[in-house]
């Protein structure tokens, strides 16, 4: 009985010791309901002044294994693995594109989507980052929600829009999309604007208030 009581007390202390977003540092991992994560994001007007896509260097080969970030995502998300030849040439394979509920044969029909687009991240705080931070963001393999393989058509339809003007054509993906958007903005300390907050709140109000676990990148 004493052990059981002590275990409960230790577990409670462990929960209390978890960092909260207001007191967390880069590298810390936080877990909280997605509604709370959304509420914790700062609200600010967006400003695209000075944005250039080239400010975010990608796709790089961070681990020097011959595969760029794009190909790393393709290899990780393949439903049926492609054939890899040479340094990292991919042929064949099958992928599932959740944005439009499609199965894609071969890598050429796919784009790697930045869940929160590069231009949107610039508007939301990345304009003040260093070039190294923007490169890290554009090639973020540290969180599976940051980059996702989707059909080229759905990615190009989305372009640089946020959830106030674009949601995936497949409504079954809306909850996951909104949760992952909040997770990426939380991971990178990005702000949201008023219309974006309203759209995310509306979408998430129709979804289970699931917990998200995020390792902070900055």
Coordinates of C-alpha atoms in Angstrom, one line a residue:
X1 CA 0.0 0.0 0.0
X2 CA 2.8 2.4 0.9
X3 CA 4.5 1.6 -2.5
X4 CA 1.3 2.2 -4.3
X5 CA 0.8 5.6 -2.6
X6 CA 4.4 6.6 -3.2
X7 CA 4.0 5.6 -6.9
X8 CA 0.9 7.8 -7.3
X9 CA 2.7 10.7 -5.6
X10 CA 5.8 10.3 -7.8
X11 CA 3.6 10.2 -10.9
X12 CA 1.8 13.4 -9.9
X13 CA 5.1 15.1 -9.3
X14 CA 6.4 14.0 -12.6
X15 CA 3.3 15.5 -14.3
X16 CA 3.9 18.8 -12.4
X17 CA 7.5 18.8 -13.5
X18 CA 6.7 18.7 -17.2
X19 CA 7.6 22.0 -18.9
X20 CA 4.7 24.2 -20.0
X21 CA 5.0 26.2 -23.2
X22 CA 5.6 29.4 -21.2
X23 CA 8.5 27.9 -19.3
X24 CA 9.9 25.5 -21.9
X25 CA 13.2 25.8 -23.8
X26 CA 14.3 24.5 -27.2
X27 CA 14.7 20.7 -27.0
X28 CA 12.0 20.4 -24.3
X29 CA 9.0 18.1 -25.0
X30 CA 5.6 19.2 -24.0
X31 CA 2.2 17.4 -24.0
X32 CA -1.1 19.2 -23.9
X33 CA -4.6 19.2 -25.4
X34 CA -4.6 20.7 -28.9
X35 CA -7.1 23.3 -27.8
X36 CA -4.7 24.5 -25.1
X37 CA -1.8 24.5 -27.6
X38 CA -3.9 26.7 -29.9
X39 CA -4.8 29.0 -27.1
X40 CA -1.1 29.4 -26.2
X41 CA -0.1 30.5 -29.7
X42 CA 0.5 34.3 -29.9
X43 CA -1.8 36.2 -32.3
X44 CA -0.2 38.7 -34.5
X45 CA -0.8 40.4 -37.9
X46 CA 1.1 38.8 -40.7
X47 CA 3.7 40.6 -42.8
X48 CA 5.2 39.1 -46.0
X49 CA 7.6 42.0 -46.6
X50 CA 10.9 40.8 -48.0
X51 CA 9.8 37.1 -48.4
X52 CA 11.8 35.0 -50.9
X53 CA 11.5 31.3 -51.1
X54 CA 15.3 31.1 -51.5
X55 CA 15.6 32.4 -47.9
X56 CA 14.8 28.8 -46.9
X57 CA 17.5 26.5 -48.3
X58 CA 16.1 23.1 -49.2
X59 CA 16.3 20.2 -50.0
X60 CA 19.6 19.4 -48.2
X61 CA 21.2 16.1 -47.4
X62 CA 21.8 16.6 -43.7
X63 CA 23.2 13.2 -42.9
X64 CA 25.3 12.9 -46.1
X65 CA 23.8 9.6 -47.1
X66 CA 23.0 10.7 -50.6
X67 CA 19.3 11.2 -50.0
X68 CA 17.9 14.8 -49.9
X69 CA 15.2 15.8 -47.4
X70 CA 12.6 15.2 -50.1
X71 CA 13.7 11.6 -50.6
X72 CA 14.0 10.9 -46.9
X73 CA 10.3 11.8 -46.5
X74 CA 9.4 9.7 -49.5
X75 CA 11.3 6.7 -48.1
X76 CA 9.8 7.1 -44.7
X77 CA 6.2 7.5 -45.9
X78 CA 6.0 4.9 -48.7
X79 CA 3.2 2.4 -48.4
X80 CA 5.2 0.2 -50.8
X81 CA 8.8 1.0 -50.8
X82 CA 10.4 2.4 -54.0
X83 CA 13.6 1.0 -55.5
X84 CA 16.6 3.0 -54.5
X85 CA 19.6 3.1 -56.9
X86 CA 22.8 5.1 -57.1
X87 CA 23.2 7.7 -54.5
X88 CA 19.4 8.0 -54.0
X89 CA 17.4 7.7 -57.1
X90 CA 13.9 6.4 -56.3
X91 CA 11.7 4.5 -58.8
X92 CA 8.4 2.7 -58.3
X93 CA 6.7 2.6 -54.9
X94 CA 3.3 3.6 -53.7
X95 CA 2.2 6.5 -51.4
X96 CA -1.0 7.6 -49.8
X97 CA -1.9 11.3 -50.1
X98 CA -4.2 12.1 -47.1
X99 CA -5.1 15.6 -48.4
X100 CA -7.2 14.2 -51.2
X101 CA -7.5 10.5 -50.2
X102 CA -5.6 9.2 -53.2
X103 CA -3.0 6.5 -53.8
X104 CA -0.1 7.7 -55.8
X105 CA 2.1 5.4 -57.9
X106 CA 5.7 6.5 -58.3
X107 CA 7.5 9.5 -56.7
X108 CA 6.9 11.9 -59.7
X109 CA 3.3 12.5 -58.8
X110 CA 4.2 13.7 -55.3
X111 CA 5.2 16.9 -53.7
X112 CA 6.7 17.2 -50.2
X113 CA 4.4 19.7 -48.5
X114 CA 5.6 22.0 -45.7
X115 CA 2.6 21.6 -43.4
X116 CA 3.0 25.2 -42.5
X117 CA 4.2 26.7 -45.8
X118 CA 7.5 28.6 -46.0
X119 CA 5.8 31.9 -46.8
X120 CA 3.3 31.4 -43.9
X121 CA 6.2 30.8 -41.6
X122 CA 7.9 33.9 -42.8
X123 CA 4.7 35.9 -42.1
X124 CA 4.5 34.3 -38.6
X125 CA 8.0 35.0 -37.3
X126 CA 10.6 33.3 -39.5
X127 CA 11.5 36.6 -41.1
X128 CA 13.4 37.4 -37.9
X129 CA 15.3 34.0 -37.9
X130 CA 18.8 33.3 -39.0
X131 CA 19.5 31.6 -42.3
X132 CA 20.4 28.4 -40.4
X133 CA 17.1 28.4 -38.5
X134 CA 15.2 28.8 -41.7
X135 CA 17.2 26.0 -43.3
X136 CA 16.4 23.8 -40.3
X137 CA 12.7 24.6 -40.6
X138 CA 12.6 23.9 -44.3
X139 CA 14.2 20.5 -43.8
X140 CA 12.6 19.5 -40.5
X141 CA 12.8 15.7 -40.2
X142 CA 12.7 15.9 -36.4
X143 CA 8.8 15.9 -36.4
X144 CA 6.8 13.8 -38.8
X145 CA 4.1 16.5 -38.9
X146 CA 6.4 19.1 -40.4
X147 CA 6.8 17.6 -43.9
X148 CA 4.4 15.3 -45.6
X149 CA 4.3 13.6 -49.0
X150 CA 1.0 14.4 -50.8
X151 CA -0.2 14.5 -54.4
X152 CA 1.3 17.3 -56.4
X153 CA -2.1 18.6 -57.3
X154 CA -3.3 19.0 -53.7
X155 CA 0.0 20.7 -52.7
X156 CA -0.2 23.2 -55.5
X157 CA -3.9 23.9 -54.7
X158 CA -2.9 24.7 -51.2
X159 CA 0.2 26.8 -52.2
X160 CA 1.0 29.2 -49.3
X161 CA -2.5 29.3 -47.8
X162 CA -3.4 28.9 -44.1
X163 CA -6.5 27.1 -42.8
X164 CA -8.7 30.2 -43.1
X165 CA -8.6 29.9 -46.9
X166 CA -7.6 26.2 -47.6
X167 CA -8.4 22.9 -46.0
X168 CA -7.7 19.4 -47.5
X169 CA -10.2 18.3 -50.1
X170 CA -10.7 15.1 -48.1
X171 CA -12.8 16.2 -45.1
X172 CA -11.7 13.1 -43.2
X173 CA -8.3 14.7 -43.0
X174 CA -9.5 18.0 -41.5
X175 CA -9.0 17.1 -37.8
X176 CA -5.5 15.7 -38.4
X177 CA -4.6 18.7 -40.6
X178 CA -5.7 21.3 -38.0
X179 CA -3.9 19.4 -35.1
X180 CA -0.7 19.0 -37.1
X181 CA -0.8 22.7 -38.1
X182 CA -1.0 23.7 -34.4
X183 CA 1.8 21.3 -33.5
X184 CA 4.1 22.7 -36.1
X185 CA 3.4 26.3 -35.1
X186 CA 4.0 25.3 -31.5
X187 CA 7.2 23.4 -32.3
X188 CA 8.7 26.5 -34.1
X189 CA 7.2 29.2 -31.9
X190 CA 5.2 30.8 -34.8
X191 CA 2.3 33.1 -34.3
X192 CA -1.2 33.0 -35.9
X193 CA -3.4 35.7 -37.2
X194 CA -7.0 36.4 -36.3
X195 CA -8.6 34.7 -39.3
X196 CA -6.3 31.7 -38.9
X197 CA -7.2 31.3 -35.2
X198 CA -10.9 31.5 -36.0
X199 CA -10.6 28.8 -38.7
X200 CA -8.5 26.5 -36.5
X201 CA -10.9 26.9 -33.6
X202 CA -13.9 26.1 -35.8
X203 CA -12.2 23.0 -37.2
X204 CA -11.0 21.7 -33.9
X205 CA -14.4 22.3 -32.3
X206 CA -15.6 19.4 -34.4
X207 CA -12.8 17.1 -33.4
X208 CA -11.8 15.2 -30.2
X209 CA -9.6 17.4 -28.1
X210 CA -6.6 15.1 -28.4
X211 CA -3.3 15.7 -26.7
X212 CA -0.4 16.6 -28.9
X213 CA 3.3 16.0 -27.9
X214 CA 5.7 18.5 -29.4
X215 CA 9.5 18.8 -29.0
X216 CA 10.3 22.5 -29.3
X217 CA 12.7 23.4 -32.0
X218 CA 13.2 27.0 -30.8

